[in-house]
Short mmCIF file of C-alpha atoms (C1' of nucleotides) in Angstrom, two decimals:
data_model
loop_
_atom_site.label_atom_id
_atom_site.label_comp_id
_atom_site.label_asym_id
_atom_site.label_seq_id
_atom_site.Cartn_x
_atom_site.Cartn_y
_atom_site.Cartn_z
CA UNK A 811 60.68 103.59 114.54
CA UNK A 812 62.45 105.37 117.40
CA UNK A 813 66.09 104.29 117.92
CA UNK A 814 65.61 101.83 120.77
CA UNK A 815 62.96 101.71 123.47
CA UNK A 816 64.11 103.65 126.53
CA UNK A 817 64.92 101.17 129.23
CA UNK A 818 63.24 102.12 132.47
CA UNK A 819 65.78 103.39 134.98
CA UNK A 820 66.01 104.77 138.42
CA UNK A 821 64.78 108.33 138.40
CA UNK A 822 68.09 109.75 139.60
CA UNK A 823 69.98 107.88 136.88
CA UNK A 824 67.74 109.24 134.20
CA UNK A 825 68.05 112.75 135.52
CA UNK A 826 71.82 112.41 135.60
CA UNK A 827 71.85 111.37 131.98
CA UNK A 828 69.84 114.42 131.04
CA UNK A 829 72.17 116.70 132.92
CA UNK A 830 75.19 115.14 131.26
CA UNK A 831 73.64 115.69 127.86
CA UNK A 832 72.89 119.30 128.69
CA UNK A 833 76.38 119.92 129.98
CA UNK A 834 77.90 118.22 126.96
CA UNK A 835 75.77 120.27 124.62
CA UNK A 836 76.88 123.49 126.24
CA UNK A 837 80.56 122.74 126.63
CA UNK A 838 81.16 120.99 123.32
CA UNK A 839 79.33 123.77 121.54
CA UNK A 840 81.44 126.41 123.21
CA UNK A 841 84.87 124.84 123.10
CA UNK A 842 84.71 121.84 120.82
CA UNK A 843 87.08 119.00 121.57
CA UNK A 844 88.87 121.21 124.08
CA UNK A 845 86.01 120.70 126.50
CA UNK A 846 87.24 118.29 129.17
CA UNK A 847 85.37 115.31 130.50
CA UNK A 848 86.04 116.52 134.03
CA UNK A 849 84.41 119.87 133.38
CA UNK A 850 81.42 118.27 131.76
CA UNK A 851 80.93 116.01 134.76
CA UNK A 852 81.25 118.96 137.13
CA UNK A 853 78.90 121.12 135.09
CA UNK A 854 76.42 118.23 135.12
CA UNK A 855 76.86 117.82 138.85
CA UNK A 856 77.89 114.17 138.65
CA UNK A 857 81.07 112.24 139.29
CA UNK A 858 83.37 111.45 136.40
CA UNK A 859 82.52 107.78 136.81
CA UNK A 860 78.86 108.45 136.17
CA UNK A 861 79.71 110.25 132.99
CA UNK A 862 81.65 107.23 131.77
CA UNK A 863 78.89 104.89 132.86
CA UNK A 864 76.52 106.70 130.49
CA UNK A 865 78.93 107.18 127.61
CA UNK A 866 81.87 104.84 127.08
CA UNK A 867 84.15 107.65 125.97
CA UNK A 868 84.36 111.25 124.83
CA UNK A 869 83.54 110.41 121.22
CA UNK A 870 80.35 108.66 122.25
CA UNK A 871 79.11 111.74 124.06
CA UNK A 872 79.98 113.97 121.12
CA UNK A 873 78.19 111.56 118.82
CA UNK A 874 75.05 112.00 120.86
CA UNK A 875 75.18 115.77 120.34
CA UNK A 876 75.74 115.25 116.64
CA UNK A 877 72.65 113.11 116.33
CA UNK A 878 70.45 115.98 117.44
CA UNK A 879 71.97 118.34 114.89
CA UNK A 880 71.42 115.88 112.09
CA UNK A 881 67.77 115.75 112.99
CA UNK A 882 67.73 119.53 112.64
CA UNK A 883 69.34 119.17 109.25
CA UNK A 884 66.52 116.90 108.20
CA UNK A 885 64.07 119.59 109.26
CA UNK A 886 65.88 122.14 107.13
CA UNK A 887 65.84 119.81 104.18
CA UNK A 888 62.12 119.25 104.55
CA UNK A 889 61.56 122.98 104.77
CA UNK A 890 63.76 123.63 101.76
CA UNK A 891 61.67 121.25 99.69
CA UNK A 892 58.81 123.72 99.96
CA UNK A 893 60.78 126.43 98.20
CA UNK A 894 59.67 126.88 94.63
CA UNK A 895 62.93 127.80 92.92
CA UNK A 896 64.97 124.56 92.83
CA UNK A 897 68.32 126.34 92.95
CA UNK A 898 67.23 128.54 95.81
CA UNK A 899 66.22 125.38 97.68
CA UNK A 900 69.80 124.17 97.54
CA UNK A 901 71.18 127.53 98.56
CA UNK A 902 68.84 127.77 101.52
CA UNK A 903 69.53 124.20 102.60
CA UNK A 904 73.27 124.74 102.68
CA UNK A 905 73.02 128.22 104.13
CA UNK A 906 70.64 127.29 106.93
CA UNK A 907 72.47 124.12 107.84
CA UNK A 908 75.71 126.02 108.13
CA UNK A 909 74.13 128.89 110.01
CA UNK A 910 72.89 126.66 112.85
CA UNK A 911 76.24 125.06 113.42
CA UNK A 912 78.03 128.37 113.53
CA UNK A 913 77.71 128.41 117.31
CA UNK A 914 78.52 124.72 117.73
CA UNK A 915 82.23 124.12 117.51
CA UNK A 916 81.84 120.51 118.56
CA UNK A 917 79.59 119.74 115.66
CA UNK A 918 81.94 121.49 113.29
CA UNK A 919 84.71 119.12 114.32
CA UNK A 920 82.39 116.16 113.91
CA UNK A 921 81.14 117.27 110.51
CA UNK A 922 84.67 117.48 109.17
CA UNK A 923 86.08 114.28 110.65
CA UNK A 924 83.10 112.14 109.68
CA UNK A 925 84.60 108.72 110.09
CA UNK A 926 85.98 109.31 113.55
CA UNK A 927 82.56 109.16 115.21
CA UNK A 928 80.71 106.03 116.30
CA UNK A 929 78.92 106.46 113.05
CA UNK A 930 76.83 103.30 113.42
CA UNK A 931 74.93 105.12 116.14
CA UNK A 932 73.77 107.91 113.88
CA UNK A 933 73.50 106.12 110.57
CA UNK A 934 69.72 106.45 110.63
CA UNK A 935 69.84 110.22 111.09
CA UNK A 936 72.46 110.60 108.40
CA UNK A 937 70.39 108.53 106.02
CA UNK A 938 67.33 110.64 106.65
CA UNK A 939 69.30 113.74 105.75
CA UNK A 940 70.82 112.10 102.70
CA UNK A 941 67.39 111.09 101.44
CA UNK A 942 65.87 114.52 101.86
CA UNK A 943 68.85 116.33 100.40
CA UNK A 944 68.98 113.95 97.46
CA UNK A 945 65.38 114.76 96.59
CA UNK A 946 66.32 118.43 96.48
CA UNK A 947 69.29 117.73 94.27
CA UNK A 948 67.20 115.62 91.91
CA UNK A 949 64.70 118.41 91.56
CA UNK A 950 67.49 120.78 90.62
CA UNK A 951 68.69 118.28 88.04
CA UNK A 952 65.21 118.01 86.57
CA UNK A 953 65.20 121.78 86.23
CA UNK A 954 68.67 121.71 84.72
CA UNK A 955 70.02 124.35 87.07
CA UNK A 956 72.97 122.39 88.47
CA UNK A 957 75.87 120.48 86.95
CA UNK A 958 74.64 117.21 85.51
CA UNK A 959 77.06 115.19 87.62
CA UNK A 960 76.25 116.75 90.99
CA UNK A 961 75.58 114.14 93.68
CA UNK A 962 74.86 114.01 97.37
CA UNK A 963 78.45 112.92 97.91
CA UNK A 964 79.50 116.27 96.51
CA UNK A 965 77.35 117.87 99.18
CA UNK A 966 79.25 115.94 101.80
CA UNK A 967 82.56 117.06 100.37
CA UNK A 968 81.54 120.68 100.10
CA UNK A 969 80.05 120.76 103.59
CA UNK A 970 83.32 119.44 104.94
CA UNK A 971 85.21 122.23 103.23
CA UNK A 972 82.74 124.91 104.24
CA UNK A 973 82.78 123.73 107.82
CA UNK A 974 86.54 123.83 107.90
CA UNK A 975 86.42 127.48 106.94
CA UNK A 976 83.94 128.10 109.73
CA UNK A 977 86.12 126.26 112.19
CA UNK A 978 89.55 127.46 111.21
CA UNK A 979 88.69 130.99 110.14
CA UNK A 980 86.00 131.97 112.63
CA UNK A 981 83.67 134.81 111.80
CA UNK A 982 80.76 134.94 109.44
CA UNK A 983 82.46 136.62 106.51
CA UNK A 984 84.78 133.84 105.36
CA UNK A 985 82.38 130.92 105.30
CA UNK A 986 79.69 133.03 103.65
CA UNK A 987 82.11 133.95 100.93
CA UNK A 988 83.19 130.33 100.62
CA UNK A 989 79.56 129.32 100.24
CA UNK A 990 79.04 131.88 97.51
CA UNK A 991 81.96 130.56 95.51
CA UNK A 992 80.85 126.99 95.99
CA UNK A 993 77.27 127.71 95.00
CA UNK A 994 78.62 129.23 91.86
CA UNK A 995 80.62 126.06 91.34
CA UNK A 996 77.72 123.64 91.40
CA UNK A 997 75.58 125.57 88.95
CA UNK A 998 75.01 124.21 85.49
CA UNK A 999 78.03 124.84 83.31
CA UNK A 1000 77.52 127.78 80.95
CA UNK A 1001 75.81 126.10 78.01
CA UNK A 1002 74.00 127.71 75.10
CA UNK A 1003 70.97 129.35 76.68
CA UNK A 1004 67.77 127.61 75.62
CA UNK A 1005 64.88 129.68 76.86
CA UNK A 1006 62.20 128.24 74.56
CA UNK A 1007 60.29 126.61 77.42
CA UNK B 72 117.93 138.49 102.26
CA UNK B 73 118.13 135.08 103.95
CA UNK B 74 116.12 134.84 107.20
CA UNK B 75 118.92 135.36 109.70
CA UNK B 76 122.60 134.55 109.44
CA UNK B 77 123.31 131.06 110.79
CA UNK B 78 125.10 131.43 114.08
CA UNK B 79 128.20 129.27 114.17
CA UNK B 80 127.70 126.30 116.49
CA UNK B 81 129.46 123.28 117.73
CA UNK B 82 129.50 120.68 114.98
CA UNK B 83 127.56 118.13 117.03
CA UNK B 84 124.85 120.68 117.84
CA UNK B 85 124.40 121.54 114.20
CA UNK B 86 124.22 117.90 113.21
CA UNK B 87 121.64 117.28 115.92
CA UNK B 88 119.49 120.07 114.60
CA UNK B 89 119.62 118.58 111.12
CA UNK B 90 118.63 115.18 112.41
CA UNK B 91 115.73 116.64 114.35
CA UNK B 92 114.48 118.41 111.26
CA UNK B 93 114.75 115.20 109.24
CA UNK B 94 112.92 113.21 111.89
CA UNK B 95 110.25 115.87 112.20
CA UNK B 96 109.78 115.97 108.47
CA UNK B 97 109.29 112.23 108.31
CA UNK B 98 107.09 111.76 111.33
CA UNK B 99 104.87 114.84 110.92
CA UNK B 100 104.39 113.98 107.28
CA UNK B 101 103.37 110.44 108.11
CA UNK B 102 101.20 110.97 111.17
CA UNK B 103 100.51 114.67 111.47
CA UNK B 104 99.97 116.00 114.97
CA UNK B 105 99.81 112.44 116.28
CA UNK B 106 103.57 112.22 115.95
CA UNK B 107 105.00 112.44 119.45
CA UNK B 108 107.91 114.56 120.54
CA UNK B 109 109.43 111.51 122.19
CA UNK B 110 109.40 109.54 118.96
CA UNK B 111 110.87 112.40 117.02
CA UNK B 112 113.70 112.71 119.50
CA UNK B 113 114.34 108.96 119.36
CA UNK B 114 114.19 108.88 115.57
CA UNK B 115 116.65 111.76 115.52
CA UNK B 116 118.88 109.97 118.00
CA UNK B 117 118.87 112.80 120.55
CA UNK B 118 117.46 113.28 124.02
CA UNK B 119 114.09 114.94 124.41
CA UNK B 120 115.83 117.88 126.08
CA UNK B 121 117.88 118.53 122.98
CA UNK B 122 114.77 118.60 120.87
CA UNK B 123 113.27 121.25 123.14
CA UNK B 124 116.53 123.19 123.18
CA UNK B 125 116.24 123.58 119.40
CA UNK B 126 112.52 124.19 119.22
CA UNK B 127 110.59 125.68 122.13
CA UNK B 128 107.57 123.50 121.51
CA UNK B 129 105.84 121.16 119.11
CA UNK B 130 104.25 123.97 117.12
CA UNK B 131 107.62 125.57 116.53
CA UNK B 132 108.98 122.39 114.99
CA UNK B 133 105.92 121.97 112.80
CA UNK B 134 106.26 125.58 111.72
CA UNK B 135 109.75 124.85 110.51
CA UNK B 136 108.43 122.07 108.28
CA UNK B 137 105.74 124.36 106.97
CA UNK B 138 108.24 126.97 105.93
CA UNK B 139 109.87 124.55 103.51
CA UNK B 140 106.56 123.69 101.90
CA UNK B 141 105.68 127.32 101.39
CA UNK B 142 108.92 127.78 99.54
CA UNK B 143 107.84 124.92 97.27
CA UNK B 144 104.54 126.70 96.75
CA UNK B 145 106.40 129.76 95.58
CA UNK B 146 108.22 127.57 93.06
CA UNK B 147 104.92 126.27 91.76
CA UNK B 148 103.55 129.75 91.46
CA UNK B 149 106.58 130.88 89.51
CA UNK B 150 106.26 127.88 87.22
CA UNK B 151 102.55 128.46 86.76
CA UNK B 152 103.27 132.00 85.59
CA UNK B 153 104.90 130.53 82.50
CA UNK B 154 101.69 128.84 81.41
CA UNK B 155 100.05 130.66 78.56
CA UNK B 156 96.37 130.10 79.33
CA UNK B 157 95.60 132.29 82.37
CA UNK B 158 92.88 129.99 83.68
CA UNK B 159 95.01 126.92 83.26
CA UNK B 160 97.71 128.70 85.27
CA UNK B 161 95.33 128.90 88.22
CA UNK B 162 94.24 125.31 87.84
CA UNK B 163 97.80 124.07 87.73
CA UNK B 164 98.85 126.21 90.67
CA UNK B 165 96.10 124.85 92.89
CA UNK B 166 96.42 121.31 91.59
CA UNK B 167 100.19 121.11 91.98
CA UNK B 168 100.21 122.75 95.40
CA UNK B 169 97.65 120.29 96.65
CA UNK B 170 99.34 117.32 95.02
CA UNK B 171 102.62 117.88 96.90
CA UNK B 172 100.96 118.07 100.28
CA UNK B 173 98.99 114.89 99.71
CA UNK B 174 101.68 112.91 101.47
CA UNK B 175 102.25 115.47 104.23
CA UNK B 176 99.58 115.21 106.88
CA UNK B 177 101.40 117.65 109.14
CA UNK B 178 101.29 120.36 106.55
CA UNK B 179 97.64 119.69 105.91
CA UNK B 180 96.88 120.40 109.54
CA UNK B 181 98.96 123.55 109.41
CA UNK B 182 97.37 124.79 106.20
CA UNK B 183 93.91 124.52 107.71
CA UNK B 184 94.60 125.98 111.12
CA UNK B 185 96.62 128.90 109.80
CA UNK B 186 96.61 131.14 112.84
CA UNK B 187 97.74 128.46 115.27
CA UNK B 188 101.30 128.50 113.98
CA UNK B 189 104.10 130.81 115.02
CA UNK B 190 103.16 132.65 111.91
CA UNK B 191 105.63 135.49 112.44
CA UNK B 192 108.34 132.98 111.64
CA UNK B 193 107.05 132.23 108.18
CA UNK B 194 105.49 135.54 107.24
CA UNK B 195 108.16 136.13 104.60
CA UNK B 196 107.50 132.79 102.88
CA UNK B 197 103.76 133.34 103.00
CA UNK B 198 104.15 136.79 101.51
CA UNK B 199 106.25 135.47 98.68
CA UNK B 200 103.54 132.98 97.84
CA UNK B 201 100.83 135.61 98.13
CA UNK B 202 102.67 137.91 95.77
CA UNK B 203 103.26 135.27 93.12
CA UNK B 204 99.72 133.90 93.35
CA UNK B 205 98.26 137.39 93.19
CA UNK B 206 100.08 138.04 89.92
CA UNK B 207 98.49 134.92 88.49
CA UNK B 208 95.05 135.99 89.65
CA UNK B 209 95.50 139.46 88.18
CA UNK B 210 96.41 137.99 84.84
CA UNK B 211 93.22 135.93 84.90
CA UNK B 212 91.27 139.09 85.71
CA UNK B 213 92.85 140.90 82.80
CA UNK B 214 91.76 138.05 80.55
CA UNK B 215 88.29 138.12 82.08
CA UNK B 216 88.26 134.39 82.79
CA UNK B 217 87.53 134.52 86.51
CA UNK B 218 84.89 136.19 88.66
CA UNK B 219 85.59 139.89 88.87
CA UNK B 220 85.71 139.82 92.66
CA UNK B 221 88.15 136.94 93.05
CA UNK B 222 91.00 137.74 95.42
CA UNK B 223 93.98 136.02 96.96
CA UNK B 224 92.02 135.77 100.19
CA UNK B 225 89.57 133.57 98.33
CA UNK B 226 92.48 131.34 97.45
CA UNK B 227 93.29 131.03 101.11
CA UNK B 228 89.73 130.12 101.94
CA UNK B 229 89.44 127.59 99.17
CA UNK B 230 92.78 126.00 99.96
CA UNK B 231 91.64 125.56 103.54
CA UNK B 232 88.50 123.79 102.38
CA UNK B 233 90.30 121.65 99.83
CA UNK B 234 92.91 120.65 102.35
CA UNK B 235 90.24 119.65 104.83
CA UNK B 236 88.84 117.24 102.27
CA UNK B 237 92.30 115.83 101.76
CA UNK B 238 92.80 115.46 105.48
CA UNK B 239 89.42 114.23 106.57
CA UNK B 240 88.50 112.16 103.53
CA UNK B 241 91.82 110.64 102.55
CA UNK B 242 92.29 109.34 99.04
CA UNK B 243 92.78 111.19 95.81
CA UNK B 244 89.25 111.02 94.50
CA UNK B 245 87.48 113.36 96.93
CA UNK B 246 89.85 116.30 96.88
CA UNK B 247 90.21 116.11 93.11
CA UNK B 248 86.45 116.29 92.79
CA UNK B 249 86.34 119.13 95.29
CA UNK B 250 88.91 121.00 93.26
CA UNK B 251 86.91 120.52 90.10
CA UNK B 252 83.80 122.00 91.69
CA UNK B 253 85.75 124.88 93.14
CA UNK B 254 87.50 125.68 89.87
CA UNK B 255 84.10 125.84 88.30
CA UNK B 256 83.06 128.22 91.06
CA UNK B 257 85.75 130.80 90.49
CA UNK B 258 85.20 131.09 86.76
CA UNK B 259 83.66 134.20 85.33
CA UNK B 260 79.90 134.17 85.87
CA UNK B 261 78.02 133.22 82.72
CA UNK B 262 77.61 136.57 81.00
CA UNK B 263 76.59 137.30 77.42
CA UNK B 264 79.39 135.90 75.36
CA UNK B 265 81.36 138.66 73.64
CA UNK B 266 83.75 137.01 71.27
CA UNK B 267 84.43 140.08 69.09
CA UNK B 268 88.04 140.40 70.27
"C1'" DA C 1166 128.17 125.08 125.34
"C1'" DC C 1167 125.44 121.42 124.88
"C1'" DC C 1168 123.31 116.90 126.21
"C1'" DT C 1169 120.37 113.79 128.92
"C1'" DG C 1170 116.36 111.70 130.96
"C1'" DA C 1171 113.82 111.65 135.32
"C1'" DA C 1172 110.07 114.25 136.90
"C1'" DC C 1173 106.02 117.13 136.47
"C1'" DA C 1174 101.48 118.66 134.51
"C1'" DC C 1175 97.46 117.70 132.13
"C1'" DC C 1176 93.63 115.14 130.77
"C1'" DG C 1177 91.21 110.75 129.17
"C1'" DT C 1178 89.80 106.53 131.27
"C1'" DT C 1179 89.35 102.69 134.82
"C1'" DC C 1180 88.04 100.43 138.93
"C1'" DA C 1181 87.70 99.43 143.93
"C1'" DA C 1182 84.91 101.06 147.47
"C1'" DG C 1183 80.73 103.02 148.70
"C1'" DT C 1184 75.25 103.67 149.13
"C1'" DA D 1025 71.53 99.55 140.52
"C1'" DC D 1026 74.00 103.26 140.54
"C1'" DC D 1027 77.47 106.71 142.29
"C1'" DT D 1028 82.10 108.45 143.49
"C1'" DG D 1029 86.79 109.95 143.07
"C1'" DA D 1030 91.47 108.22 143.71
"C1'" DA D 1031 94.60 106.15 140.67
"C1'" DC D 1032 96.54 105.02 136.23
"C1'" DA D 1033 98.16 105.91 131.39
"C1'" DC D 1034 99.69 108.93 128.01
"C1'" DC D 1035 102.14 112.65 126.18
"C1'" DG D 1036 103.86 117.61 126.15
"C1'" DT D 1037 107.25 120.19 128.64
"C1'" DT D 1038 110.80 121.46 132.27
"C1'" DC D 1039 114.98 121.35 134.78
"C1'" DA D 1040 118.74 119.51 137.72
"C1'" DA D 1041 122.69 116.96 136.88
"C1'" DG D 1042 126.04 115.65 133.75
"C1'" DT D 1043 130.10 116.16 130.05
#
DNA sequence: ACCTGAACACCGTTCAAGT
DNA sequence: ACCTGAACACCGTTCAAGT
């Protein structure tokens, strides 16, 4: 079911909300938490009061942007499930998810500081991602290509770390390298090779 | 050579500086960047103007705290060099370094956002750590126990990620787990086992 | 030579007045 | 119903006045 039925509103109010979302998307993506509420209102062409009427505070607006990204993550997870090689599925899922947020500084901040969002608002989206990603992890377990104790929580931890590299050491090279090391880290521990399928 | 010879000062001025450092240490450690300059001045028992006379801005004070920690890191690196097993040396170095900063939120912030500090001021300390850590990495290379392409820069990247877990997901469990995964990731890739020493 | 704190700047948030 | 922006609160930083 969709989050909550859209209440009917005055046309101008609805248009304002859209413009605020667009402005927020643009400015948070570009400058992260440094984006100012004033600027966002101006960019949206509304008064600061209207911004606050739509979103109780800065976090709430950011949370709304984050929701959209999580839906994208779910898409990536669904796509990754189609990949035959179970290890490659994990690599692609992490790689693609990170690649899309490379241009979105605001999301990077949100992804790291998980608990600081109004997380109730996006619990559904997070769950959807968790479910899809867990299926991918399970498949890798079944194939024996990852550490036996790897969980979705590990994913969360590693994504936090990877995102911090993206955020604090901007540029593609560092987070790609970080990802490579981490992917190596979640592989099955070197055990006696049994290739008698 | 020591950084720069201490200029002689009026006794009260020197005592004030000490108290500011102590207050900064305590409050940054406890609350990170949330610690306010006003509080620090009050805790130190000086006027806000005196604080700013000693340190041009908040970053500069934080940087001073960071310098001390880096010196500790160098100690750890030196100690880790004594450990016989070259892989264990790396594990202990990372583990100990992280363990000391667990109670120092301010340093955690600094460790992640490297370039935002007055880094000229602590270049010497950073170099000392880099040198010691590099020796430990080289030894592991010589023993063939880590990936052939592992560098000190990787250490920097991984420490950033590990610290972000510590900062954003407080509690021992998550960063310890993160460290375990990462240590697994830097090991030599599973190659045909040649144990004919 | 050094100290102090009132005052300023900046930015998130509120609310009285408007349509 | 909804919009607006002046005003407030908070915190980093400056500077004129003091000793």
